[in-house]
Amino acid sequence: MPSETLWEIAKAEVEKRESNGSEGDGAEIGEKSVFFIGSKNGGKTTIILRSLDRDEPPKPTLALEYTYGRKAKGHNTPKDIAHFWELGGGTSLLDLISIPITSDALRTFSIVLVLDLSKPNDLWPTMENLLQATKSHVDKVIMKMGKTDSTAASEMRQKIRSNMRKDHPDRELIDPFPIPLVIIGSKYDIFQDFDSETRKVICKTLRFFTSKSEALLLKIRGVINQLAFGIGKSKSICVDQNKPLFITAGLDSLSNIGSPPVPDNDIGKFHARSPMELWKKVYEKLFPPKSIDTLKDIKDPAKDPQYAESEVDEMRIQKDQELEQYKKSSSKSWKEIELDS
């Protein structure tokens, strides 16, 4: 019996992986990336550590941080690698979003948005600013990818559409997020003590805004493992406002969500140009965002109170004063030169 060629061995290995259910989600690719963004002090680091079975206290995230995890699908198989990125500072460091999202990583990239449910007034602006900035950059990367590899860019768009069944009633109304997205509601222990009407508004708003929301750490590991290692894929759904939401992409619908939680005769008072704008106005009427001064982004992490260190800060103030003095003296020198000329 003739020995198998290298090509026949490789072909058999691919067929074996496909028969084990590896196809479809890029599971044959040994590396995936998961990018955590969301509310400041919302629990992103804790979720990552729990997902990786790391029993260590979380530390404040400085700007953009990276870690990784490994997991084998079975005995005597190479371990898959998952790259975990985390953006600190809430919405204050949006410029850093572009660093981990590259054309090379995009096909196996996922976003996890962590929202602090205990602060409903911050929920909409945090959600909107982070998702808009992320989507804008992803769209640019896909557009750039399309110029060199139109097939890959087209496959990415088709893949995200495939999460919604062809007979879904909202298929033509929805513009899905360009890459896999999961929204996790943190601090559910505080949220569950809110009054029923408050919980109802927040739950319906999250259902309208995105495809998946999760609020229990016991289930989060399963969701993250699916994103990071392609292990398991839940098809369950829970939309009961008295329980943690769990909504897999494509299983909810606008008809099930219903209209914004205001009396029908009051909806006309909200002058909105789109359903998204209507929901935003209704939500912000019930939970007004903080003043512009309070929400103002801290562009310089050195001025962020959470990173305060007295000795360093005193030296920084001294150096800033020296810099200002230098600027003033330099400005005078240039004026004298202009006058002389």
CSV table of C-alpha atoms in Angstrom, one decimal:
chain,number,residue,atom,x,y,z
A,1,MET,CA,0.0,0.0,0.0
A,2,PRO,CA,1.6,3.3,-1.1
A,3,SER,CA,2.4,5.9,1.7
A,4,GLU,CA,0.3,9.0,1.9
A,5,THR,CA,1.6,12.2,0.4
A,6,LEU,CA,2.0,15.4,2.5
A,7,TRP,CA,-1.0,16.9,0.6
A,8,GLU,CA,-3.2,13.9,1.4
A,9,ILE,CA,-2.3,14.1,5.1
A,10,ALA,CA,-3.0,17.8,5.2
A,11,LYS,CA,-6.4,17.3,3.4
A,12,ALA,CA,-7.3,14.5,5.9
A,13,GLU,CA,-6.5,16.8,8.8
A,14,VAL,CA,-8.7,19.6,7.5
A,15,GLU,CA,-11.6,17.2,6.9
A,16,LYS,CA,-11.2,15.9,10.4
A,17,ARG,CA,-11.3,19.4,11.9
A,18,GLU,CA,-14.4,20.2,9.9
A,19,SER,CA,-16.2,17.1,11.0
A,20,ASN,CA,-15.5,18.1,14.6
A,21,GLY,CA,-17.4,21.4,14.0
A,22,SER,CA,-14.4,23.6,13.6
A,23,GLU,CA,-15.6,25.3,10.5
A,24,GLY,CA,-17.5,28.6,10.3
A,25,ASP,CA,-16.2,30.6,13.2
A,26,GLY,CA,-12.5,30.7,12.2
A,27,ALA,CA,-11.7,28.0,14.7
A,28,GLU,CA,-9.1,26.6,12.4
A,29,ILE,CA,-7.2,29.9,12.9
A,30,GLY,CA,-5.2,29.5,16.1
A,31,GLU,CA,-5.3,33.1,17.2
A,32,LYS,CA,-8.2,35.5,18.0
A,33,SER,CA,-8.4,38.9,19.6
A,34,VAL,CA,-10.9,40.3,22.1
A,35,PHE,CA,-10.9,44.1,22.8
A,36,PHE,CA,-12.5,45.2,26.1
A,37,ILE,CA,-13.9,48.8,26.2
A,38,GLY,CA,-16.4,50.4,28.4
A,39,SER,CA,-17.2,52.3,31.6
A,40,LYS,CA,-14.4,53.6,33.8
A,41,ASN,CA,-14.0,51.3,36.8
A,42,GLY,CA,-16.7,49.1,35.3
A,43,GLY,CA,-15.0,45.8,35.9
A,44,LYS,CA,-13.3,45.0,32.6
A,45,THR,CA,-10.1,43.8,34.2
A,46,THR,CA,-12.0,41.5,36.6
A,47,ILE,CA,-13.9,39.9,33.7
A,48,ILE,CA,-10.7,39.2,31.9
A,49,LEU,CA,-9.0,37.7,34.9
A,50,ARG,CA,-12.1,35.5,35.7
A,51,SER,CA,-12.2,34.3,32.1
A,52,LEU,CA,-8.5,33.3,32.2
A,53,ASP,CA,-8.9,31.6,35.6
A,54,ARG,CA,-6.4,34.0,37.1
A,55,ASP,CA,-6.8,34.4,40.9
A,56,GLU,CA,-5.2,37.8,41.4
A,57,PRO,CA,-6.5,41.3,42.4
A,58,PRO,CA,-7.3,43.6,39.5
A,59,LYS,CA,-5.2,46.7,39.1
A,60,PRO,CA,-6.3,50.0,37.5
A,61,THR,CA,-5.8,50.0,33.8
A,62,LEU,CA,-3.3,52.5,32.5
A,63,ALA,CA,-4.4,53.7,29.0
A,64,LEU,CA,-4.2,50.5,26.9
A,65,GLU,CA,-3.1,47.1,28.3
A,66,TYR,CA,-2.5,43.7,26.8
A,67,THR,CA,-2.5,40.1,28.0
A,68,TYR,CA,-3.1,36.7,26.4
A,69,GLY,CA,-4.5,33.3,27.2
A,70,ARG,CA,-4.0,29.8,25.8
A,71,LYS,CA,-6.4,26.9,25.6
A,72,ALA,CA,-6.3,23.5,24.0
A,73,LYS,CA,-9.4,22.1,22.2
A,74,GLY,CA,-8.4,18.5,23.2
A,75,HIS,CA,-5.7,16.1,24.2
A,76,ASN,CA,-2.4,16.3,22.2
A,77,THR,CA,-3.6,19.4,20.2
A,78,PRO,CA,-1.7,22.7,20.0
A,79,LYS,CA,-3.1,25.4,22.2
A,80,ASP,CA,-5.0,28.2,20.6
A,81,ILE,CA,-4.0,31.8,21.6
A,82,ALA,CA,-6.3,34.6,22.5
A,83,HIS,CA,-5.1,38.2,22.6
A,84,PHE,CA,-6.9,40.3,25.2
A,85,TRP,CA,-6.7,44.1,24.9
A,86,GLU,CA,-8.2,46.5,27.4
A,87,LEU,CA,-8.9,50.3,27.0
A,88,GLY,CA,-8.8,52.2,30.3
A,89,GLY,CA,-10.3,55.6,31.1
A,90,GLY,CA,-13.8,55.1,29.9
A,91,THR,CA,-14.3,57.5,26.9
A,92,SER,CA,-11.2,59.7,27.6
A,93,LEU,CA,-8.8,57.7,25.4
A,94,LEU,CA,-10.7,57.1,22.2
A,95,ASP,CA,-7.6,57.7,20.0
A,96,LEU,CA,-6.1,54.5,21.3
A,97,ILE,CA,-8.8,52.4,19.9
A,98,SER,CA,-7.0,52.2,16.5
A,99,ILE,CA,-3.9,50.5,18.0
A,100,PRO,CA,-5.2,46.9,18.4
A,101,ILE,CA,-7.7,46.9,15.5
A,102,THR,CA,-5.6,46.2,12.4
A,103,SER,CA,-6.3,44.7,9.0
A,104,ASP,CA,-4.2,41.6,10.0
A,105,ALA,CA,-6.3,40.9,13.1
A,106,LEU,CA,-9.7,42.1,12.0
A,107,ARG,CA,-11.0,38.8,10.7
A,108,THR,CA,-10.7,37.2,14.1
A,109,PHE,CA,-11.4,40.3,16.2
A,110,SER,CA,-14.3,40.8,18.7
A,111,ILE,CA,-15.4,43.7,20.9
A,112,VAL,CA,-16.7,43.5,24.4
A,113,LEU,CA,-18.4,46.6,25.7
A,114,VAL,CA,-18.7,46.6,29.5
A,115,LEU,CA,-21.3,49.1,30.9
A,116,ASP,CA,-21.7,50.0,34.5
A,117,LEU,CA,-25.4,49.4,35.2
A,118,SER,CA,-25.2,51.2,38.5
A,119,LYS,CA,-24.7,54.5,36.7
A,120,PRO,CA,-27.6,54.8,34.2
A,121,ASN,CA,-27.0,58.5,33.6
A,122,ASP,CA,-23.6,57.6,32.1
A,123,LEU,CA,-24.7,54.5,30.2
A,124,TRP,CA,-25.9,56.1,26.9
A,125,PRO,CA,-23.0,58.5,26.3
A,126,THR,CA,-20.5,55.8,27.2
A,127,MET,CA,-22.1,53.3,24.9
A,128,GLU,CA,-22.6,55.7,22.1
A,129,ASN,CA,-19.1,57.4,22.1
A,130,LEU,CA,-17.2,54.1,22.4
A,131,LEU,CA,-19.2,52.2,19.8
A,132,GLN,CA,-19.2,55.1,17.3
A,133,ALA,CA,-15.4,55.5,17.6
A,134,THR,CA,-14.8,51.8,17.3
A,135,LYS,CA,-17.2,51.3,14.3
A,136,SER,CA,-15.7,54.3,12.5
A,137,HIS,CA,-12.2,52.8,12.8
A,138,VAL,CA,-13.3,49.3,11.8
A,139,ASP,CA,-15.1,50.7,8.8
A,140,LYS,CA,-11.9,52.4,7.7
A,141,VAL,CA,-9.9,49.2,8.2
A,142,ILE,CA,-12.4,47.2,6.1
A,143,MET,CA,-12.4,49.9,3.4
A,144,LYS,CA,-8.6,49.8,3.3
A,145,MET,CA,-8.7,46.0,3.2
A,146,GLY,CA,-11.1,46.1,0.3
A,147,LYS,CA,-8.6,47.9,-1.9
A,148,THR,CA,-6.1,45.1,-1.6
A,149,ASP,CA,-8.4,42.1,-0.9
A,150,SER,CA,-12.0,42.7,-1.9
A,151,THR,CA,-12.9,39.1,-1.3
A,152,ALA,CA,-11.8,39.2,2.3
A,153,ALA,CA,-13.7,42.4,3.0
A,154,SER,CA,-16.8,41.0,1.4
A,155,GLU,CA,-16.6,37.8,3.4
A,156,MET,CA,-16.4,39.8,6.6
A,157,ARG,CA,-19.6,41.7,5.8
A,158,GLN,CA,-21.4,38.5,4.8
A,159,LYS,CA,-20.3,36.7,8.0
A,160,ILE,CA,-21.7,39.3,10.3
A,161,ARG,CA,-25.0,39.3,8.4
A,162,SER,CA,-25.1,35.5,8.7
A,163,ASN,CA,-25.7,35.7,12.4
A,164,MET,CA,-29.3,36.9,11.6
A,165,ARG,CA,-31.5,34.3,10.0
A,166,LYS,CA,-32.9,35.1,6.5
A,167,ASP,CA,-36.5,35.2,7.7
A,168,HIS,CA,-35.8,37.6,10.6
A,169,PRO,CA,-38.4,40.3,10.6
A,170,ASP,CA,-35.8,43.1,11.1
A,171,ARG,CA,-33.2,41.9,8.6
A,172,GLU,CA,-33.7,44.8,6.2
A,173,LEU,CA,-34.0,47.4,9.0
A,174,ILE,CA,-30.8,46.7,10.9
A,175,ASP,CA,-27.2,47.8,10.1
A,176,PRO,CA,-25.2,45.2,12.2
A,177,PHE,CA,-22.0,46.1,13.9
A,178,PRO,CA,-19.2,45.2,11.5
A,179,ILE,CA,-17.4,42.8,13.8
A,180,PRO,CA,-18.7,40.5,16.7
A,181,LEU,CA,-19.9,42.6,19.6
A,182,VAL,CA,-21.0,41.7,23.1
A,183,ILE,CA,-22.3,44.1,25.7
A,184,ILE,CA,-21.9,43.1,29.3
A,185,GLY,CA,-23.8,44.9,32.1
A,186,SER,CA,-21.6,45.0,35.2
A,187,LYS,CA,-22.6,45.6,38.8
A,188,TYR,CA,-25.8,43.8,38.5
A,189,ASP,CA,-26.0,43.4,42.2
A,190,ILE,CA,-26.7,47.2,42.4
A,191,PHE,CA,-28.9,47.3,39.3
A,192,GLN,CA,-31.3,44.6,40.6
A,193,ASP,CA,-32.2,46.9,43.5
A,194,PHE,CA,-33.4,49.6,41.2
A,195,ASP,CA,-37.2,50.1,41.0
A,196,SER,CA,-39.0,48.1,38.3
A,197,GLU,CA,-39.6,51.0,35.9
A,198,THR,CA,-35.9,52.0,35.9
A,199,ARG,CA,-34.9,48.4,35.2
A,200,LYS,CA,-37.5,48.2,32.4
A,201,VAL,CA,-36.2,51.3,30.6
A,202,ILE,CA,-32.5,50.3,30.8
A,203,CYS,CA,-33.3,46.7,29.7
A,204,LYS,CA,-35.4,47.8,26.7
A,205,THR,CA,-32.8,50.4,25.7
A,206,LEU,CA,-29.9,47.8,25.8
A,207,ARG,CA,-32.0,45.4,23.7
A,208,PHE,CA,-32.7,48.1,21.1
A,209,PHE,CA,-29.1,49.3,21.0
A,210,THR,CA,-27.4,46.0,20.4
A,211,SER,CA,-27.6,42.2,19.9
A,212,LYS,CA,-26.3,40.7,23.1
A,213,SER,CA,-26.3,41.7,26.8
A,214,GLU,CA,-25.1,39.7,29.7
A,215,ALA,CA,-25.0,40.4,33.4
A,216,LEU,CA,-23.9,37.4,35.4
A,217,LEU,CA,-20.2,36.4,35.9
A,218,LEU,CA,-21.2,32.8,35.9
A,219,LYS,CA,-22.2,33.0,32.2
A,220,ILE,CA,-19.6,35.6,31.1
A,221,ARG,CA,-16.8,33.0,30.9
A,222,GLY,CA,-18.8,31.0,28.4
A,223,VAL,CA,-19.4,34.1,26.2
A,224,ILE,CA,-15.7,35.2,26.3
A,225,ASN,CA,-14.5,31.6,25.6
A,226,GLN,CA,-16.7,31.6,22.5
A,227,LEU,CA,-15.2,34.9,21.3
A,228,ALA,CA,-11.6,34.1,22.2
A,229,PHE,CA,-11.3,30.3,21.5
A,230,GLY,CA,-14.4,29.4,19.5
A,231,ILE,CA,-15.6,27.1,22.2
A,232,GLY,CA,-19.4,26.6,22.4
A,233,LYS,CA,-22.1,29.0,21.1
A,234,SER,CA,-25.2,29.7,23.1
A,235,LYS,CA,-28.6,30.1,21.4
A,236,SER,CA,-30.5,30.9,24.6
A,237,ILE,CA,-32.4,34.1,25.2
A,238,CYS,CA,-33.7,35.9,28.3
A,239,VAL,CA,-35.5,39.3,28.1
A,240,ASP,CA,-37.1,39.3,31.5
A,241,GLN,CA,-36.3,42.7,33.1
A,242,ASN,CA,-36.4,40.9,36.5
A,243,LYS,CA,-33.5,38.6,35.5
A,244,PRO,CA,-30.1,39.2,33.8
A,245,LEU,CA,-30.6,39.8,30.1
A,246,PHE,CA,-29.0,37.2,27.8
A,247,ILE,CA,-29.7,37.8,24.2
A,248,THR,CA,-27.7,36.0,21.5
A,249,ALA,CA,-27.2,37.9,18.3
A,250,GLY,CA,-30.2,37.7,15.9
A,251,LEU,CA,-32.7,36.2,18.4
A,252,ASP,CA,-34.4,39.4,19.5
A,253,SER,CA,-36.6,41.6,17.3
A,254,LEU,CA,-37.9,45.2,17.2
A,255,SER,CA,-41.5,43.9,17.5
A,256,ASN,CA,-40.6,42.0,20.7
A,257,ILE,CA,-38.8,45.1,22.2
A,258,GLY,CA,-41.7,47.4,21.4
A,259,SER,CA,-41.8,51.2,21.4
A,260,PRO,CA,-39.7,53.4,23.8
A,261,PRO,CA,-41.1,53.4,27.4
A,262,VAL,CA,-43.2,56.6,27.2
A,263,PRO,CA,-47.0,57.1,26.7
A,264,ASP,CA,-47.9,56.8,23.0
A,265,ASN,CA,-49.4,60.3,22.9
A,266,ASP,CA,-46.0,61.7,24.1
A,267,ILE,CA,-43.8,60.1,21.5
A,268,GLY,CA,-44.7,62.8,19.0
A,269,LYS,CA,-43.1,65.4,21.3
A,270,PHE,CA,-39.7,64.0,20.7
A,271,HIS,CA,-38.6,65.4,17.3
A,272,ALA,CA,-36.3,62.6,16.2
A,273,ARG,CA,-35.0,61.8,12.7
A,274,SER,CA,-34.4,58.1,13.3
A,275,PRO,CA,-35.5,55.3,15.7
A,276,MET,CA,-32.0,55.5,17.3
A,277,GLU,CA,-32.3,59.2,17.9
A,278,LEU,CA,-35.8,58.7,19.4
A,279,TRP,CA,-34.6,56.1,21.8
A,280,LYS,CA,-31.7,58.4,22.8
A,281,LYS,CA,-34.0,61.3,23.5
A,282,VAL,CA,-36.4,59.2,25.6
A,283,TYR,CA,-33.6,57.6,27.5
A,284,GLU,CA,-31.8,60.9,28.2
A,285,LYS,CA,-35.0,62.5,29.4
A,286,LEU,CA,-35.3,59.8,32.1
A,287,PHE,CA,-31.6,59.7,32.8
A,288,PRO,CA,-30.0,63.0,31.8
A,289,PRO,CA,-26.3,62.8,31.1
A,290,LYS,CA,-24.0,64.7,33.4
A,291,SER,CA,-23.0,68.2,32.4
A,292,ILE,CA,-20.4,68.8,29.7
A,293,ASP,CA,-17.9,69.9,32.3
A,294,THR,CA,-18.3,66.7,34.2
A,295,LEU,CA,-18.1,64.5,31.2
A,296,LYS,CA,-15.2,66.4,29.6
A,297,ASP,CA,-12.5,64.0,28.5
A,298,ILE,CA,-9.2,63.9,30.3
A,299,LYS,CA,-6.8,63.9,27.3
A,300,ASP,CA,-3.7,63.8,29.6
A,301,PRO,CA,-3.7,60.7,31.9
A,302,ALA,CA,-1.1,62.5,34.1
A,303,LYS,CA,-4.0,64.8,35.2
A,304,ASP,CA,-6.3,62.0,36.0
A,305,PRO,CA,-7.0,61.8,39.7
A,306,GLN,CA,-6.9,58.0,39.8
A,307,TYR,CA,-3.2,58.1,38.9
A,308,ALA,CA,-2.3,60.8,41.5
A,309,GLU,CA,1.1,60.5,43.2
A,310,SER,CA,2.1,63.5,45.4
A,311,GLU,CA,5.9,63.5,44.7
A,312,VAL,CA,5.5,63.0,41.0
A,313,ASP,CA,2.7,65.5,40.7
A,314,GLU,CA,4.7,68.2,42.6
A,315,MET,CA,7.7,67.7,40.2
A,316,ARG,CA,5.3,67.8,37.3
A,317,ILE,CA,3.8,71.1,38.5
A,318,GLN,CA,7.3,72.6,38.8
A,319,LYS,CA,8.3,71.4,35.3
A,320,ASP,CA,5.0,72.8,33.9
A,321,GLN,CA,5.8,76.2,35.5
A,322,GLU,CA,9.3,76.1,34.0
A,323,LEU,CA,7.9,75.3,30.6
A,324,GLU,CA,5.4,78.2,30.8
A,325,GLN,CA,8.2,80.6,31.8
A,326,TYR,CA,10.3,79.4,28.9
A,327,LYS,CA,7.4,79.9,26.5
A,328,LYS,CA,6.9,83.5,27.7
A,329,SER,CA,10.6,84.3,27.4
A,330,SER,CA,10.8,82.7,24.0
A,331,SER,CA,7.8,84.7,22.8
A,332,LYS,CA,9.4,88.0,24.0
A,333,SER,CA,12.6,87.1,22.1
A,334,TRP,CA,10.7,86.5,18.8
A,335,LYS,CA,8.8,89.8,19.2
A,336,GLU,CA,12.1,91.6,19.7
A,337,ILE,CA,13.5,90.0,16.5
A,338,GLU,CA,10.4,91.0,14.6
A,339,LEU,CA,10.7,94.6,15.8
A,340,ASP,CA,14.4,94.8,14.9
A,341,SER,CA,13.7,93.5,11.4
